[in-house]
Amino acid sequence: MVTGPGEVRVRPRRRTRTAVLAGVAVAAVLGGVTFALGMPDGDGGGSDRKGPVGSATVGAGKDKDVTASPSASASSSPSSSASPSPSPSAKDEKEAPRAPATASATPEEDGAGDAVPLTVQTHPYAWESPCSQRYLVNRPASEVKPPPQEQGATAWASSFGAVSSGQQYVQLTVQGTGDETVVVQGLTVRVAGKRSPLAWNDFVMGYPGVGCGGNVPTRSFTVALDAARPAVTPASGQRDFPFSVSESDPEVYYITADASAYDVSWYLELKWSSGSRSGTLTVDDKGRPFRTSGNSGRPAYEFPLGGEEWVPEGTTNLG
């Protein structure tokens, strides 16, 4: 401190050090309080974010020639059934479990906050024909209700924990959410689990003597679930991906998945692109994989038209 010309008074070193240390201590305490008050509570609330959910109006789109190169990858949506899971044997083959998925979008693209430009509506219990549809149920025939109509199949299967037997017929309706054209590049099968076939009773949905049949709809595909690497393959005479959709021009795809040697849990991934954007949607049964089991050697039952109970398949007297 300067008190006059050429005169400097220096405070004792001990007092200066004490003041400095006291100031540091106060700053440290205040800083600690500030830090404690500023810490966020929990994980910030961002861990449960999910993509947008949407549904489409069913309707088949007309053929469209798309020049984008096809590739496989896939995904999305609803219809459910509670199906019991048998304990797999040591010989059963299984893949690592995946996080539950729904009809929500998980785009693999830059700018993940952008809305996905299409929706996929899933009907896992569609029937190609009543005669071709069967379900495995872990109950005796005396405890199983008569076969439903197709529109009641989801509720019927859910009430008995039924699993598609021999084959599963899945209907997908894919629709854009705006005027822009979205190219559906392809569908890929992902196996979530593979086990020995279910040792349950097999129930036929068609009534003996009642005619069945029909033409194969356009956009029909098959999947051999017993294969080491199941793939979505166009039905005979059908064209393969890619296809295009928009809000006013949806597409309907029909997938027939067959299984005989295994009980297979599986889902689809749908790969799409629109301009510079692209992504992949997961297609499943309300967050659960589809499930299709082989039925070889299982006791099979049919329900006579006008009858009152299930009888062994092939024993109905058609007069």
Coordinates of C-alpha atoms in Angstrom, one line a residue:
M1 CA 0.0 0.0 0.0
V2 CA 1.5 3.4 -1.0
T3 CA 1.1 6.0 1.8
G4 CA 3.3 8.7 0.4
P5 CA 6.0 9.5 -2.1
G6 CA 8.5 6.7 -2.1
E7 CA 7.0 5.1 1.0
V8 CA 5.5 1.6 0.7
R9 CA 3.9 -0.2 3.7
V10 CA 3.8 -4.0 3.4
R11 CA 1.3 -5.9 5.5
P12 CA 2.6 -8.8 7.4
R13 CA 2.9 -12.0 5.3
R14 CA 1.0 -14.1 7.9
R15 CA -2.1 -11.9 7.8
T16 CA -2.2 -11.9 4.0
R17 CA -1.9 -15.7 3.8
T18 CA -4.7 -16.1 6.4
A19 CA -7.0 -13.9 4.4
V20 CA -6.3 -15.7 1.2
L21 CA -6.9 -19.1 2.7
A22 CA -10.1 -17.9 4.4
G23 CA -11.3 -16.6 1.0
V24 CA -10.5 -19.9 -0.7
A25 CA -12.4 -21.9 2.0
V26 CA -15.5 -19.7 1.6
A27 CA -15.4 -20.0 -2.2
A28 CA -15.0 -23.8 -1.9
V29 CA -18.1 -24.0 0.4
L30 CA -20.2 -21.8 -1.8
G31 CA -19.0 -23.7 -4.9
G32 CA -20.0 -27.0 -3.3
V33 CA -23.5 -25.7 -2.5
T34 CA -23.8 -24.4 -6.0
F35 CA -22.7 -27.8 -7.5
A36 CA -25.1 -29.7 -5.3
L37 CA -28.0 -27.6 -6.3
G38 CA -27.2 -27.8 -9.9
M39 CA -27.0 -31.7 -10.1
P40 CA -30.0 -33.2 -12.2
D41 CA -32.3 -35.6 -10.5
G42 CA -32.4 -39.1 -12.1
D43 CA -31.4 -39.8 -15.7
G44 CA -32.8 -36.7 -17.2
G45 CA -36.0 -38.3 -18.4
G46 CA -34.6 -39.1 -21.8
S47 CA -34.1 -42.8 -21.5
D48 CA -37.8 -43.7 -22.2
R49 CA -38.2 -41.9 -25.5
K50 CA -39.9 -43.9 -28.3
G51 CA -40.6 -43.3 -31.9
P52 CA -43.9 -42.2 -33.3
V53 CA -46.7 -44.8 -33.5
G54 CA -49.1 -44.9 -36.5
S55 CA -51.6 -47.1 -38.3
A56 CA -52.7 -47.4 -41.9
T57 CA -56.0 -47.9 -43.7
V58 CA -56.1 -51.2 -45.4
G59 CA -56.0 -51.0 -49.2
A60 CA -53.9 -52.5 -52.0
G61 CA -51.8 -50.2 -54.1
K62 CA -51.4 -50.5 -57.8
D63 CA -48.2 -51.7 -59.4
K64 CA -45.4 -49.1 -59.5
D65 CA -42.1 -49.5 -61.2
V66 CA -39.4 -48.4 -58.8
T67 CA -35.8 -48.2 -59.9
A68 CA -34.2 -48.2 -56.5
S69 CA -32.1 -51.3 -55.9
P70 CA -33.7 -53.8 -53.6
S71 CA -32.2 -54.8 -50.3
A72 CA -33.4 -56.8 -47.3
S73 CA -34.2 -55.3 -43.9
A74 CA -37.6 -54.7 -42.2
S75 CA -40.5 -53.9 -39.6
S76 CA -43.7 -52.8 -37.5
S77 CA -47.0 -53.5 -35.7
P78 CA -50.2 -54.7 -34.0
S79 CA -52.4 -57.7 -33.2
S80 CA -51.6 -59.9 -30.2
S81 CA -51.9 -63.2 -28.5
A82 CA -50.6 -64.5 -25.2
S83 CA -48.7 -67.7 -26.0
P84 CA -47.1 -69.8 -23.3
S85 CA -43.5 -70.6 -23.7
P86 CA -42.4 -74.2 -23.1
S87 CA -39.0 -74.8 -21.5
P88 CA -36.5 -75.4 -24.3
S89 CA -34.3 -78.4 -24.2
A90 CA -30.5 -78.3 -24.2
K91 CA -30.6 -79.0 -27.9
D92 CA -32.7 -76.0 -28.7
E93 CA -31.1 -73.2 -30.7
K94 CA -31.7 -69.7 -29.6
E95 CA -30.5 -66.2 -30.5
A96 CA -29.7 -63.5 -28.1
P97 CA -32.9 -61.8 -26.9
R98 CA -33.9 -58.4 -28.4
A99 CA -35.6 -55.4 -26.8
P100 CA -39.4 -55.5 -27.3
A101 CA -40.5 -53.6 -30.4
T102 CA -43.8 -52.3 -31.5
A103 CA -45.2 -50.5 -34.5
S104 CA -43.1 -47.5 -33.5
A105 CA -40.4 -46.3 -35.8
T106 CA -36.7 -46.7 -35.2
P107 CA -35.2 -44.9 -38.1
E108 CA -31.5 -45.5 -39.0
E109 CA -30.9 -42.1 -40.5
D110 CA -29.3 -38.8 -39.9
G111 CA -31.6 -36.4 -38.1
A112 CA -33.3 -39.1 -36.0
G113 CA -35.8 -36.6 -34.7
D114 CA -37.5 -36.5 -38.1
A115 CA -40.8 -38.3 -38.3
V116 CA -40.7 -41.6 -40.2
P117 CA -42.7 -41.1 -43.4
L118 CA -44.7 -44.4 -43.3
T119 CA -46.6 -46.7 -41.0
V120 CA -47.1 -50.4 -41.0
Q121 CA -50.3 -52.1 -39.7
T122 CA -49.9 -55.8 -38.9
H123 CA -52.5 -58.5 -38.8
P124 CA -50.7 -61.7 -37.5
Y125 CA -53.8 -63.9 -37.6
A126 CA -55.1 -63.4 -41.1
W127 CA -56.3 -66.5 -42.9
E128 CA -55.3 -67.5 -46.4
S129 CA -58.3 -69.8 -46.2
P130 CA -60.0 -71.5 -43.2
C131 CA -58.9 -74.9 -44.4
S132 CA -55.3 -74.0 -44.3
Q133 CA -55.3 -72.4 -40.8
R134 CA -54.6 -74.4 -37.7
Y135 CA -53.6 -73.6 -34.2
L136 CA -51.8 -75.5 -31.4
V137 CA -53.4 -75.2 -28.0
N138 CA -52.2 -76.6 -24.7
R139 CA -55.6 -77.9 -23.6
P140 CA -57.7 -80.9 -24.2
A141 CA -60.3 -80.7 -27.0
S142 CA -63.1 -80.6 -24.4
E143 CA -61.9 -77.3 -23.1
V144 CA -61.5 -75.5 -26.5
K145 CA -64.3 -73.4 -28.0
P146 CA -65.5 -74.0 -31.6
P147 CA -63.5 -72.4 -34.4
P148 CA -64.0 -68.7 -34.9
Q149 CA -64.6 -66.7 -38.0
E150 CA -61.4 -65.0 -39.3
Q151 CA -62.3 -61.7 -37.7
G152 CA -62.5 -63.4 -34.3
A153 CA -59.2 -65.3 -34.7
T154 CA -57.1 -62.9 -32.7
A155 CA -59.4 -63.0 -29.7
W156 CA -59.8 -66.8 -30.0
A157 CA -56.0 -67.4 -30.2
S158 CA -55.4 -65.0 -27.3
S159 CA -57.9 -66.6 -25.0
F160 CA -56.3 -70.1 -25.4
G161 CA -52.7 -69.0 -25.7
A162 CA -52.7 -70.6 -29.2
V163 CA -49.8 -70.7 -31.5
S164 CA -50.0 -70.8 -35.3
S165 CA -49.6 -74.5 -36.4
G166 CA -47.6 -75.4 -39.4
Q167 CA -47.8 -72.0 -41.0
Q168 CA -48.7 -68.4 -40.2
Y169 CA -50.3 -66.0 -42.6
V170 CA -49.3 -62.4 -41.8
Q171 CA -50.9 -59.4 -43.5
L172 CA -49.0 -56.1 -43.6
T173 CA -50.5 -52.8 -44.8
V174 CA -47.8 -50.2 -45.5
Q175 CA -48.8 -46.6 -46.1
G176 CA -47.0 -43.2 -46.4
T177 CA -47.9 -40.4 -44.0
G178 CA -47.7 -37.7 -46.6
D179 CA -47.6 -36.8 -50.3
E180 CA -43.9 -37.8 -50.6
T181 CA -43.2 -41.2 -52.2
V182 CA -41.5 -43.7 -49.9
V183 CA -39.7 -46.7 -51.4
V184 CA -40.1 -50.0 -49.5
Q185 CA -36.7 -51.6 -50.2
G186 CA -37.4 -55.0 -48.8
L187 CA -38.3 -57.3 -45.8
T188 CA -35.8 -59.3 -43.8
V189 CA -36.6 -62.2 -41.4
R190 CA -35.0 -62.2 -38.0
V191 CA -35.2 -65.3 -35.8
A192 CA -35.7 -64.5 -32.1
G193 CA -35.8 -68.1 -30.9
K194 CA -35.9 -71.7 -32.3
R195 CA -37.0 -74.6 -30.2
S196 CA -38.4 -78.2 -30.5
P197 CA -42.0 -78.2 -31.8
L198 CA -44.8 -77.7 -29.2
A199 CA -46.3 -80.9 -27.9
W200 CA -49.8 -79.5 -27.9
N201 CA -53.1 -80.5 -29.6
D202 CA -53.7 -79.3 -33.2
F203 CA -57.0 -77.7 -34.1
V204 CA -58.2 -77.1 -37.7
M205 CA -60.2 -73.9 -38.3
G206 CA -62.1 -75.0 -41.4
Y207 CA -65.3 -77.1 -41.2
P208 CA -65.1 -80.5 -42.9
G209 CA -67.1 -80.6 -46.2
V210 CA -67.2 -76.8 -46.5
G211 CA -65.2 -75.7 -49.6
C212 CA -62.1 -73.6 -49.3
G213 CA -59.7 -72.0 -51.7
G214 CA -59.1 -68.8 -53.5
N215 CA -56.6 -67.0 -55.6
V216 CA -53.2 -66.0 -54.4
P217 CA -53.3 -62.2 -53.8
T218 CA -50.7 -59.9 -55.4
R219 CA -47.7 -59.0 -53.2
S220 CA -47.6 -62.5 -51.7
F221 CA -44.4 -63.9 -50.2
T222 CA -43.2 -67.1 -48.4
V223 CA -40.8 -67.7 -45.6
A224 CA -39.3 -71.2 -44.7
L225 CA -38.7 -70.8 -41.0
D226 CA -37.0 -74.2 -40.7
A227 CA -34.1 -72.9 -42.9
A228 CA -30.8 -71.9 -41.4
R229 CA -31.3 -68.4 -42.7
P230 CA -35.0 -67.8 -43.4
A231 CA -35.7 -65.3 -46.2
V232 CA -38.8 -63.5 -47.6
T233 CA -39.3 -64.9 -51.1
P234 CA -41.9 -63.8 -53.7
A235 CA -44.6 -66.4 -54.3
S236 CA -44.7 -68.0 -57.7
G237 CA -45.4 -65.4 -60.4
Q238 CA -45.1 -62.5 -58.0
R239 CA -42.6 -59.7 -58.3
D240 CA -40.0 -58.8 -55.7
F241 CA -39.3 -55.6 -53.8
P242 CA -38.9 -52.7 -54.1
F243 CA -42.3 -51.1 -54.1
S244 CA -43.4 -47.5 -53.4
V245 CA -46.1 -46.1 -51.2
S246 CA -47.6 -42.8 -50.2
E247 CA -50.6 -41.7 -48.1
S248 CA -53.0 -42.0 -51.0
D249 CA -51.4 -45.2 -52.4
P250 CA -50.8 -47.9 -49.7
E251 CA -49.5 -51.4 -50.3
V252 CA -50.6 -54.7 -48.7
Y253 CA -48.1 -57.6 -48.4
Y254 CA -49.1 -61.2 -47.5
I255 CA -46.4 -63.4 -45.9
T256 CA -46.9 -67.1 -45.5
A257 CA -44.4 -68.5 -43.0
D258 CA -44.0 -72.3 -42.7
A259 CA -42.5 -74.4 -39.9
S260 CA -42.4 -78.1 -39.4
A261 CA -39.2 -79.0 -37.5
Y262 CA -39.2 -76.2 -35.0
D263 CA -41.2 -73.9 -32.8
V264 CA -39.9 -70.5 -34.1
S265 CA -40.2 -67.0 -32.7
W266 CA -39.5 -64.5 -35.4
Y267 CA -40.1 -60.9 -36.6
L268 CA -39.5 -58.8 -39.7
E269 CA -37.5 -55.7 -40.5
L270 CA -38.7 -53.4 -43.2
K271 CA -36.2 -51.2 -44.9
W272 CA -37.4 -47.9 -46.5
S273 CA -36.0 -44.8 -48.2
S274 CA -37.4 -41.4 -49.2
G275 CA -35.1 -38.9 -50.9
S276 CA -32.0 -38.6 -48.8
R277 CA -33.6 -40.3 -45.8
S278 CA -33.7 -44.0 -45.0
G279 CA -34.4 -46.3 -42.1
T280 CA -35.7 -49.6 -40.8
L281 CA -38.9 -50.5 -39.0
T282 CA -39.5 -53.6 -36.9
V283 CA -42.7 -55.6 -37.7
D284 CA -43.9 -57.9 -34.9
D285 CA -47.0 -58.8 -32.8
K286 CA -47.5 -55.8 -30.5
G287 CA -43.9 -55.9 -29.2
R288 CA -43.6 -59.7 -29.2
P289 CA -42.2 -61.9 -32.0
F290 CA -44.6 -63.8 -34.3
R291 CA -44.6 -67.5 -33.3
T292 CA -45.1 -70.5 -35.6
S293 CA -44.6 -74.1 -34.6
G294 CA -44.4 -77.4 -36.4
N295 CA -47.2 -79.8 -35.7
S296 CA -45.9 -83.2 -37.0
G297 CA -47.4 -86.1 -35.0
R298 CA -49.6 -84.0 -32.9
P299 CA -53.2 -85.1 -32.1
A300 CA -55.4 -83.2 -34.6
Y301 CA -59.0 -82.2 -34.2
E302 CA -61.8 -80.9 -36.5
F303 CA -65.2 -79.4 -35.7
P304 CA -68.1 -80.8 -37.7
L305 CA -70.4 -78.2 -39.2
G306 CA -73.4 -78.1 -36.9
G307 CA -71.6 -80.3 -34.4
E308 CA -71.2 -79.7 -30.7
E309 CA -67.7 -80.8 -30.0
W310 CA -64.2 -81.3 -31.5
V311 CA -63.6 -84.8 -32.9
P312 CA -60.4 -86.4 -34.2
E313 CA -59.5 -85.1 -37.7
G314 CA -60.8 -87.3 -40.5
T315 CA -63.6 -88.9 -38.5
T316 CA -66.5 -86.6 -39.5
N317 CA -69.3 -88.5 -41.3
L318 CA -70.0 -86.3 -44.3
G319 CA -73.0 -88.6 -45.3

